[in-house]
Tab-separated table of C-alpha atoms in Angstrom:
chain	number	residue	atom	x	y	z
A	50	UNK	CA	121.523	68.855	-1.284
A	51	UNK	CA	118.738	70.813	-3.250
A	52	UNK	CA	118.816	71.689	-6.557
A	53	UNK	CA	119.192	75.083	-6.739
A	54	UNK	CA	118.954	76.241	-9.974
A	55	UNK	CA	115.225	73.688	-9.757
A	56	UNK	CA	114.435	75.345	-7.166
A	57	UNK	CA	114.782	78.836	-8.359
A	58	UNK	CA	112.920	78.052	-11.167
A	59	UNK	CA	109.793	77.022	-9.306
A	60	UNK	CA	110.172	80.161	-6.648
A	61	UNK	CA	109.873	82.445	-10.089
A	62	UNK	CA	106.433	80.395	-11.365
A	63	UNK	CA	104.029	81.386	-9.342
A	64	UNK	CA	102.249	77.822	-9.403
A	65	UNK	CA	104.871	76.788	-7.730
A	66	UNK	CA	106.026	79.489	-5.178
A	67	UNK	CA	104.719	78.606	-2.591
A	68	UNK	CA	105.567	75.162	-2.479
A	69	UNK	CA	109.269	76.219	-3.110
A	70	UNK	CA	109.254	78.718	-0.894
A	71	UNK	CA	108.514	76.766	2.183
A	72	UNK	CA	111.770	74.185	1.304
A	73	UNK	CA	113.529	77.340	1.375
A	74	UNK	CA	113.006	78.371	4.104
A	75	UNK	CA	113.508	75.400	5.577
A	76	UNK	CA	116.701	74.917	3.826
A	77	UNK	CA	118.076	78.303	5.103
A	78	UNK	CA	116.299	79.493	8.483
A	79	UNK	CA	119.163	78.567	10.384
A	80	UNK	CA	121.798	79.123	8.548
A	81	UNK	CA	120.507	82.970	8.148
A	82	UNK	CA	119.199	82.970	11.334
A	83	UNK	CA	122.683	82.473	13.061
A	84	UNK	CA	124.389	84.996	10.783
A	85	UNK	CA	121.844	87.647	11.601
A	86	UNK	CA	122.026	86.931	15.533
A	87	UNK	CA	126.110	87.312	15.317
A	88	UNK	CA	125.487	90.500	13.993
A	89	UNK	CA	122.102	92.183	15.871
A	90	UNK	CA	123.086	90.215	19.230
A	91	UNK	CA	119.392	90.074	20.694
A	92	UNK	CA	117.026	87.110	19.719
A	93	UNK	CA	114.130	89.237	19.270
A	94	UNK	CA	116.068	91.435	16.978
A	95	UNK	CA	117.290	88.755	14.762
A	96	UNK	CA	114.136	86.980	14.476
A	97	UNK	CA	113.084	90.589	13.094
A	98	UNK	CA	115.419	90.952	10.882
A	99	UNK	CA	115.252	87.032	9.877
A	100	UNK	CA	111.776	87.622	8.966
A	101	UNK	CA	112.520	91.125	6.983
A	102	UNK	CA	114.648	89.228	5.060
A	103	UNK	CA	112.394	86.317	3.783
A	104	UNK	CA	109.852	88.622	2.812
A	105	UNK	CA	112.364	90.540	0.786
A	106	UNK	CA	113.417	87.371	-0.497
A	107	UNK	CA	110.107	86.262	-1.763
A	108	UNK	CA	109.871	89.476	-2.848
A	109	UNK	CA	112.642	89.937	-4.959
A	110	UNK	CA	113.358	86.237	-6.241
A	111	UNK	CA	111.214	87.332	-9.569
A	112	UNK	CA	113.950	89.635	-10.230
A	113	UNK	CA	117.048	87.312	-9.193
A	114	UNK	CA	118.918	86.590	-12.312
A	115	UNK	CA	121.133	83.400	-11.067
A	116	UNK	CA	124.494	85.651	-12.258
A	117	UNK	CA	125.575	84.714	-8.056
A	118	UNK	CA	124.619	81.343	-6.227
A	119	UNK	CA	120.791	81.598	-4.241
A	120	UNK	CA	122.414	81.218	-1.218
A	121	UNK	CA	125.022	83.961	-1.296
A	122	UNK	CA	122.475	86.465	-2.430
A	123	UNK	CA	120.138	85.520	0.247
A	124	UNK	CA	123.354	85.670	2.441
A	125	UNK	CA	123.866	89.127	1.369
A	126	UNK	CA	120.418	90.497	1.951
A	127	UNK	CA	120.349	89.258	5.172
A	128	UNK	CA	123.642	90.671	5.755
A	129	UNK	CA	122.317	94.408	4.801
A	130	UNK	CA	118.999	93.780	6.514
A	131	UNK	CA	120.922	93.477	9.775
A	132	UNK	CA	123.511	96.243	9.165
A	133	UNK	CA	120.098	98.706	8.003
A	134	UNK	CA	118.521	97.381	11.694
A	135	UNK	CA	121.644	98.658	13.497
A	136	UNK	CA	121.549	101.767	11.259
A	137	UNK	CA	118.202	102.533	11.915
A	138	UNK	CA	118.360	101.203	15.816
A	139	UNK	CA	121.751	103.937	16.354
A	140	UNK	CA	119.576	106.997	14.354
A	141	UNK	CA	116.891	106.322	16.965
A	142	UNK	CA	119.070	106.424	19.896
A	143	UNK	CA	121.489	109.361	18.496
A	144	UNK	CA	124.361	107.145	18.458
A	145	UNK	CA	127.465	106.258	16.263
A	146	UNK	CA	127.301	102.305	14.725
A	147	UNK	CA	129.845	101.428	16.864
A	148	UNK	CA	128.497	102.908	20.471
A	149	UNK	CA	125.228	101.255	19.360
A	150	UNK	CA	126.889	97.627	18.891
A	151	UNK	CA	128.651	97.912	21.801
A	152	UNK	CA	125.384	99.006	24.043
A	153	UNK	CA	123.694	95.962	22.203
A	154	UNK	CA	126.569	93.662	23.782
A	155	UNK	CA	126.781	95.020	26.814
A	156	UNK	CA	122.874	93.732	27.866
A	157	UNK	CA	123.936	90.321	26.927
A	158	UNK	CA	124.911	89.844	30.518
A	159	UNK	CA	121.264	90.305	31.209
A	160	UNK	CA	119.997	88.410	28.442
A	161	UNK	CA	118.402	85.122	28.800
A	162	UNK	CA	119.153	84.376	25.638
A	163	UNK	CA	122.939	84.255	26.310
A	164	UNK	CA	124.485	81.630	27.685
A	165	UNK	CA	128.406	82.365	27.777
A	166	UNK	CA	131.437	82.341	30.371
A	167	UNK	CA	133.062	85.501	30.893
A	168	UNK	CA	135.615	85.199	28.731
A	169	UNK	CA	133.315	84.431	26.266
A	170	UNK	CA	131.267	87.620	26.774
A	171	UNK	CA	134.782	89.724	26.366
A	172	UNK	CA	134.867	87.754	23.113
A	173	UNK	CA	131.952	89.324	21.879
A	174	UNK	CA	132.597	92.690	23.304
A	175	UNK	CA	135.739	92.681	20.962
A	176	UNK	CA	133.860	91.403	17.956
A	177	UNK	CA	131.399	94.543	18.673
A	178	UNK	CA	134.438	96.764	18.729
A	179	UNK	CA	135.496	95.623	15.288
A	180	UNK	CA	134.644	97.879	11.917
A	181	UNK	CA	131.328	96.819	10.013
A	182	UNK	CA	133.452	94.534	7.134
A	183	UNK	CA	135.960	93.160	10.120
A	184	UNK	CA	133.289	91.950	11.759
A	185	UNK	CA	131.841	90.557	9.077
A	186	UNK	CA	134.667	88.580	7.628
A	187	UNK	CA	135.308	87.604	11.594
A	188	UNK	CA	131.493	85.897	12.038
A	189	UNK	CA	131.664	84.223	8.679
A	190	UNK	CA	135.437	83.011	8.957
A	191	UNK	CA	135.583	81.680	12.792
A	192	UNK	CA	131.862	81.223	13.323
A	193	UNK	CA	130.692	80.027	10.723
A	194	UNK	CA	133.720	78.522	9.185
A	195	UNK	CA	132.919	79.509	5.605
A	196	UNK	CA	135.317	79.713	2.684
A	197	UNK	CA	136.909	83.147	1.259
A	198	UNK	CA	135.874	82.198	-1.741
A	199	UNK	CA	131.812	81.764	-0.484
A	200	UNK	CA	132.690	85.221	1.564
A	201	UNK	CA	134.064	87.135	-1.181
A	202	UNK	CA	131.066	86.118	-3.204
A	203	UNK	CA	128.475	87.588	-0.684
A	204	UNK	CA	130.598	90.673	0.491
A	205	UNK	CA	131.930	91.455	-3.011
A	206	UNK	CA	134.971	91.718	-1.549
A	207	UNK	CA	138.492	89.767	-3.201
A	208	UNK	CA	139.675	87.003	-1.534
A	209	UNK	CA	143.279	88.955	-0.530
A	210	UNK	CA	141.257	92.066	1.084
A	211	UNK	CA	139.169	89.352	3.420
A	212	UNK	CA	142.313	87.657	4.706
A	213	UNK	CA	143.829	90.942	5.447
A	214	UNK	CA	140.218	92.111	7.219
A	215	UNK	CA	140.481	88.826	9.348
A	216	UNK	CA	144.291	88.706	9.921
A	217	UNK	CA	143.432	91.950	11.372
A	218	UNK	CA	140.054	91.681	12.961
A	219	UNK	CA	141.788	88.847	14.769
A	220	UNK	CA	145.088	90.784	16.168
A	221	UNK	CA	142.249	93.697	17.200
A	222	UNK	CA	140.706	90.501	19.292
A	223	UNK	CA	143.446	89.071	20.743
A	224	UNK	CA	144.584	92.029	22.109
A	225	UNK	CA	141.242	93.196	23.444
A	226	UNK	CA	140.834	89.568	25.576
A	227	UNK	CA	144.205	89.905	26.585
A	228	UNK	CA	143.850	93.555	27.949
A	229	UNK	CA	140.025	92.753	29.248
A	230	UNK	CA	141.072	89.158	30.624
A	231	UNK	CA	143.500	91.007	32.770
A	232	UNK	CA	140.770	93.533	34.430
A	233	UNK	CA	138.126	90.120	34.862
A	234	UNK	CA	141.206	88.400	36.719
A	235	UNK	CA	142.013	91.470	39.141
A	236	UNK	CA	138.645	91.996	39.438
A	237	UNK	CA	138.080	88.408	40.605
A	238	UNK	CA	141.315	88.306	42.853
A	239	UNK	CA	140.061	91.381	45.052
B	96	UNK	CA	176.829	69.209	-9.778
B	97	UNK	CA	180.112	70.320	-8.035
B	98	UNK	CA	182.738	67.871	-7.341
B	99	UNK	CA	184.105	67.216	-4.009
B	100	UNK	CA	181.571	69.217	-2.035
B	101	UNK	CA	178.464	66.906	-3.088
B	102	UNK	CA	177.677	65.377	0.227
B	103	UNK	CA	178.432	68.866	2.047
B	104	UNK	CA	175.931	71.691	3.373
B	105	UNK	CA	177.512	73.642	0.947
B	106	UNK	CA	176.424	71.698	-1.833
B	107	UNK	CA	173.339	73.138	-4.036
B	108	UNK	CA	172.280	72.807	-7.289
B	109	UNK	CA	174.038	74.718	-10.034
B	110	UNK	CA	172.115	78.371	-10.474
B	111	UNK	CA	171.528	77.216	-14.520
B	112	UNK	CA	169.160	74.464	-13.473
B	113	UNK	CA	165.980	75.229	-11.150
B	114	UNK	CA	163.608	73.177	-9.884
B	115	UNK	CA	160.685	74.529	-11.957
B	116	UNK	CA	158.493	75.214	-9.134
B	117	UNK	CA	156.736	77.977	-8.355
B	118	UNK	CA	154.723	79.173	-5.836
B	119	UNK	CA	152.342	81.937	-5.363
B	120	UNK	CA	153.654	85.475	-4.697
B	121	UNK	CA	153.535	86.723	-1.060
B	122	UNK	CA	153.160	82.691	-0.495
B	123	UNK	CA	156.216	82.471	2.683
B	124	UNK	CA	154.750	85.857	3.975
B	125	UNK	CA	150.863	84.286	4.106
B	126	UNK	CA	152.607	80.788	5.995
B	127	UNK	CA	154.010	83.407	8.828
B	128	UNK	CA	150.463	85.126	8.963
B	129	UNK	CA	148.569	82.216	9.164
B	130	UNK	CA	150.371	80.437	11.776
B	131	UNK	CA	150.273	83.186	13.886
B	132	UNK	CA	146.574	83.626	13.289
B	133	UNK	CA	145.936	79.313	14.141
B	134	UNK	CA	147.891	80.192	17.477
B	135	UNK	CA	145.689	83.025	18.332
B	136	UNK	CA	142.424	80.860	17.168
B	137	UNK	CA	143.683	78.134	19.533
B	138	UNK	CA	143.354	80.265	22.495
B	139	UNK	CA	139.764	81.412	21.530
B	140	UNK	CA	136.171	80.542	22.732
B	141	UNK	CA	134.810	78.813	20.144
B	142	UNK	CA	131.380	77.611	21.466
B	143	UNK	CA	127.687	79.281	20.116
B	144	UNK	CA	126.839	81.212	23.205
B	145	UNK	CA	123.726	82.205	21.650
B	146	UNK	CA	120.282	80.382	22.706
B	147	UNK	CA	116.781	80.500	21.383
B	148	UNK	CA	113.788	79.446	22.599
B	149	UNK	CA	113.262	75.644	21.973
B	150	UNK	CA	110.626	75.597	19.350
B	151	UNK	CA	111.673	78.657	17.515
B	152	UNK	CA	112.598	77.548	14.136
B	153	UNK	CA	109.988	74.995	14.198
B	154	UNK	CA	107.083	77.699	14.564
B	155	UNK	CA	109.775	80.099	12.273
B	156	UNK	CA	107.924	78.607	8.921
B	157	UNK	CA	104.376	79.128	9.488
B	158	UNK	CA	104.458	82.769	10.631
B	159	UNK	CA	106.688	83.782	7.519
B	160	UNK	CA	104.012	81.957	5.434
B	161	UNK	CA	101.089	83.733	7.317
B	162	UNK	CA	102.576	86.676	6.223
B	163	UNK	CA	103.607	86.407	2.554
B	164	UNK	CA	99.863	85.024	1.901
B	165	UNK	CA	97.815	87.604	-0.084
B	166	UNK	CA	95.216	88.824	2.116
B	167	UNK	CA	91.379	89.162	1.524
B	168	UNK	CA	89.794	92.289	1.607
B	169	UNK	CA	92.886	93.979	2.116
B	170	UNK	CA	92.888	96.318	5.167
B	171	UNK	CA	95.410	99.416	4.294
B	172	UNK	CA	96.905	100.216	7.511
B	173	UNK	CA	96.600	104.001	7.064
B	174	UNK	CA	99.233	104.893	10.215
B	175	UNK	CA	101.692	103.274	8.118
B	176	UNK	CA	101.457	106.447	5.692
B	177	UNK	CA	102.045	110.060	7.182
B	178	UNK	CA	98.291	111.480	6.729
B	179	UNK	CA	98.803	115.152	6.786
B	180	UNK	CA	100.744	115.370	3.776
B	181	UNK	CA	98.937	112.821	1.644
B	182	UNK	CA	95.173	114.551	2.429
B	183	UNK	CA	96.602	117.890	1.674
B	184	UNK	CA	97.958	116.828	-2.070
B	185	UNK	CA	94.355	114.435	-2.511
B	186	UNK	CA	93.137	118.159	-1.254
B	187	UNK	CA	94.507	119.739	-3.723
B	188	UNK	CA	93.949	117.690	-6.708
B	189	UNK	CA	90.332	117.443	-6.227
B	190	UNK	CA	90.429	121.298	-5.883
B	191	UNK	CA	92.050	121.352	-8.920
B	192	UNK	CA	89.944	119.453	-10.671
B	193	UNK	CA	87.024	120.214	-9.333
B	194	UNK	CA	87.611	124.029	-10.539
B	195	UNK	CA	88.899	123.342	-14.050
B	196	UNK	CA	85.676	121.190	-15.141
B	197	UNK	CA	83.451	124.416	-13.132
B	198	UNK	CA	85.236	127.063	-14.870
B	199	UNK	CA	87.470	125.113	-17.157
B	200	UNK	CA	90.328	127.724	-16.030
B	201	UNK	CA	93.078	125.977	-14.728
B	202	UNK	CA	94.410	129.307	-13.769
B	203	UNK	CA	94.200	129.304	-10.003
B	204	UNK	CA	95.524	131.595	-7.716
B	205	UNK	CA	97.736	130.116	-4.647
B	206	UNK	CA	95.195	131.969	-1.724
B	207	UNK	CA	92.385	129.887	-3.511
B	208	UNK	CA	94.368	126.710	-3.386
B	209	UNK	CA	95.522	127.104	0.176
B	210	UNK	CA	92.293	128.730	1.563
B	211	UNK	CA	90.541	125.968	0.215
B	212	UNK	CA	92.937	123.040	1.275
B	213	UNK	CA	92.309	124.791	5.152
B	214	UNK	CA	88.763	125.012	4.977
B	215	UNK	CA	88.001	120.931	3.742
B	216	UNK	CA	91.232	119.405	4.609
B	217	UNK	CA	89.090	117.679	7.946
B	218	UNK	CA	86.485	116.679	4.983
B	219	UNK	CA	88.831	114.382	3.395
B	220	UNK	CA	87.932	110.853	4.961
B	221	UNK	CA	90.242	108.093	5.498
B	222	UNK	CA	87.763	105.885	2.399
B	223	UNK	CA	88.765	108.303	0.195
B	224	UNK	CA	92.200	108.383	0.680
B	225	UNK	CA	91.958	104.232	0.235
B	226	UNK	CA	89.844	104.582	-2.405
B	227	UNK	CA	92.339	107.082	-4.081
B	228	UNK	CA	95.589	104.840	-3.208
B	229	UNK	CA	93.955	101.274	-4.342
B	230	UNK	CA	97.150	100.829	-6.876
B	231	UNK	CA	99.555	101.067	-4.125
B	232	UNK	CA	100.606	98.366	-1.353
B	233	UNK	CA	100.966	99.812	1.359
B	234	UNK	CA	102.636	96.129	3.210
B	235	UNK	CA	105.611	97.240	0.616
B	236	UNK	CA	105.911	100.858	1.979
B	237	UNK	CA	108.379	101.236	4.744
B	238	UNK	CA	106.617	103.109	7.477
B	239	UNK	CA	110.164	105.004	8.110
B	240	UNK	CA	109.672	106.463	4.197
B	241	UNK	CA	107.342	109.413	3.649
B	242	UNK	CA	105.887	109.152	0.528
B	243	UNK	CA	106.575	111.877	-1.960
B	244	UNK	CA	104.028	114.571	-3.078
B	245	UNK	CA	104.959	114.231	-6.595
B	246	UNK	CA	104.611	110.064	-6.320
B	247	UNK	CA	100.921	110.992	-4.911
B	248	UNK	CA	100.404	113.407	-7.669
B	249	UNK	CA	101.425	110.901	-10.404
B	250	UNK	CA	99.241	108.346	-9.155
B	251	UNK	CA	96.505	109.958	-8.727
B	252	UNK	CA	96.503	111.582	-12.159
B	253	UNK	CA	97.310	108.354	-13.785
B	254	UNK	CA	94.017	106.681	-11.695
B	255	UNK	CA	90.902	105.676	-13.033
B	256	UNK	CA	89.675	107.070	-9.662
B	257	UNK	CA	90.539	110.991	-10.472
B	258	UNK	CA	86.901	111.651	-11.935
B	259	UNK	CA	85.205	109.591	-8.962
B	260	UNK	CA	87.043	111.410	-6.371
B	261	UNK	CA	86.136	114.689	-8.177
B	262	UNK	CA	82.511	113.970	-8.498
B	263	UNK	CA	82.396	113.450	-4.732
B	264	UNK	CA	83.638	116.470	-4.170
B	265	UNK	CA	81.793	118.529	-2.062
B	266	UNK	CA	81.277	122.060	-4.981
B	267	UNK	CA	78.957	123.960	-2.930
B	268	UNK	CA	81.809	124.245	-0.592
B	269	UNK	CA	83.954	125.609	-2.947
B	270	UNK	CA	81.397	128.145	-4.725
C-alpha cells in the first residue's frame, strides 16, 4: 500500500517526478486500464485513451491540490478521457453516443481481443444500451466491485443517486438478456 | 406488560415504551431492492471477457515514459496546427509592422492589408512560423483545436521575436 500523500509530494518536485511517476504507473495501469476498456470496448482504443490519460496526469499533478484521494481523481480523468474518445469517435462517424457504443459492441464478435460466450456478449450489448452515468455506476459496481462511497467520490455523484442508477441500470439488463437470450435460443433451436 | 395475554401472539410491548432503535429512513424499502438486485446478479456473467496481448502492461511503462521525456531539439510537428490561418495572421503582423516603422502610420487601409497578405502569403516559410511560435508547445495542443487568431496575435506581440520577424521581412515587396 503506497503512501499517497508521499507520493504526491515527490510527483509535484520535479527531482523526483520521474522516479514517482513510474511507481504510479505501475501502481495504477491496470486498474485504469480495465475501467477504460469497459467503457471504449476495443484494446487499441483503451490503450489510447490509457495513455491520454497518464500524460494528462503527469501533466496536471502540479496543479492537484489533494482536496479528493490520487486515485479517484486519476479515476475520474480517465473516466472523461474515455467518454471525450466516444464523443469525438460518434462526431466523426455522424452518430448519436449511444448508436456509436452499440456499433463499438457489436465488432466484439470479431474481435480477437474478446473472449466471451454468447450470453456474455448480450451482456455487454445491454451495458452499451445503458445511459452514460448507468453505465458507469454498472462497470464500477459489478465489475469492478468498488464501494458507493469510492464511486460517489469519482462521479461526484451522492451515494442514494448511484444506488438508484444501478438498481436501475440492472432491471434495464436483466430484461435485455432475458428478451435477447430468448432470440439466441430460437435462433439455436432452428 | 399485559396480564393474561403475555405468552400470546397478541402480546406486544406497551406503545409508552419503545425499543430505542432506529434505523435509517427508506431502510425496509432498500432490503426489498437489494435482494431483488443479488437475485438478478446471481444469474449474471460475471467473468472479464476482455483479453490483451500478453506483454501489454509490461511494455505499458516504458512507452508512457518515452513520451513524457522532454525532447532535444524539439521538432514542432507543424500538421498538428491548421497552417492557413496561422501564416495569414504572422502575414499580417509583419505587414503591420513592417509599415508602421516605414511610414510610422499605423493607419492602413484593409485592400493594403489583404492585397498584401495574397501576394507573400506563399513567402511565409514553415522556420518562420517556428521561429515565431517558440513559446508555445505544440505536444500540448490538441490537433482537433484550431488555434485562435487573437491567441496568435497576443503571442506574437508579446514575443521577443516581433522585431526579428519584421526585419526579415521582405520591404521591397511591399514598396
Amino acid at each position: 500500500m503506497i503512501d499517497e500523500i508521499a507520493l504526491v509530494e515527490e510527483l509535484q518536485n520535479i527531482q523526483t517526478k520521474e522516479k514517482a511517476f513510474r511507481i504510479l504507473i505501475k501502481e495504477y495501469k491496470e486498474r485504469l486500464y480495465w475501467h477504460i476498456r469497459k467503457i471504449v470496448i476495443s484494446h487499441d482504443d483503451a490503450d489510447d485513451v490509457l495513455q491520454n490519460t497518464f500524460i494528462k496526469v503527469f501533466k496536471g499533478i502540479d496543479n492537484f491540490k489533494q482536496d479528493s484521494k490520487l486515485y479517484s481523481w486519476m479515476y475520474r480523468i480517465a473516466t472523461n478521457e474515455s467518454i471525450t474518445f466516444i464523443n469525438k469517435r460518434a462526431r466523426e462517424r455522424n452518430i448519436d453516443i449511444t448508436e456509436m457504443k452499440q456499433e463499438l459492441v457489436s465488432n466484439l464478435q470479431s474481435d480477437r481481443w474478446f473472449s466471451g460466450n454468447d450470453i456474455e456478449l448480450i451482456l455487454q450489448e445491454a451495458v452499451a444500451t445503458l445511459p452514460e452515468k448507468q453505465q458507469l455506476v454498472f462497470n464500477m459496481k459489478y465489475f469492478d466491485h468498488m464501494k458507493y462511497q469510492e464511486i460517489s467520490d469519482i462521479l461526484d455523484t451522492s451515494v442514494g443517486g448511484l444506488k438508484a442508477s444501478y438498481f436501475h441500470a440492472v432491471k434495464k439488463i436483466e430484461l435485455f438478456i432475458k428478451k435477447n437470450s430468448l432470440n439466441l435460443k430460437t435462433k439455436i433451436k432452428s | 406488560m399485559r396480564e393474561n395475554d403475555e405468552h400470546t401472539l397478541d402480546w406486544k410491548l406497551s406503545d409508552d415504551i419503545k425499543t430505542g432503535f432506529t434505523v435509517p429512513e427508506n431502510y425496509f424499502k432498500g432490503i426489498e431492492d437489494d435482494f431483488s438486485l443479488n437475485l438478478i446478479e446471481e444469474e449474471l456473467p460475471k467473468n472479464n471477457v476482455f483479453e490483451i496481448p500478453t506483454t501489454y502492461f509490461e511494455e505499458f511503462d516504458h512507452h508512457i515514459i518515452e513520451k513524457i521525456k522532454p525532447k532535444k531539439g524539439k521538432i514542432i510537428n507543424l500538421k498538428k496546427i491548421k497552417l492557413i490561418p496561422v501564416a495569414a495572421t504572422i502575414a499580417l503582423i509583419i505587414f503591420f509592422g513592417t509599415n508602421f516603422l516605414l511610414n510610422n502610420n499605423p493607419e492602413l487601409s484593409s485592400n493594403e492589408i489583404v492585397n498584401w497578405v495574397d501576394i507573400n502569403i506563399n513567402t511565409i516559410s514553415s522556420d518562420d512560423i517556428a521561429i515565431a511560435f517558440t513559446d508555445i508547445n505544440f505536444d500540448d495542443i490538441d490537433p482537433y483545436v484550431t488555434i485562435k487568431s487573437e491567441d496568435i496575435i497576443e503571442s506574437l506581440i508579446n514575443s521577443d521575436d516581433i522585431d526579428f520577424l519584421i526585419e526579415d521581412a521582405n520591404i521591397n515587396e511591399i514598396n
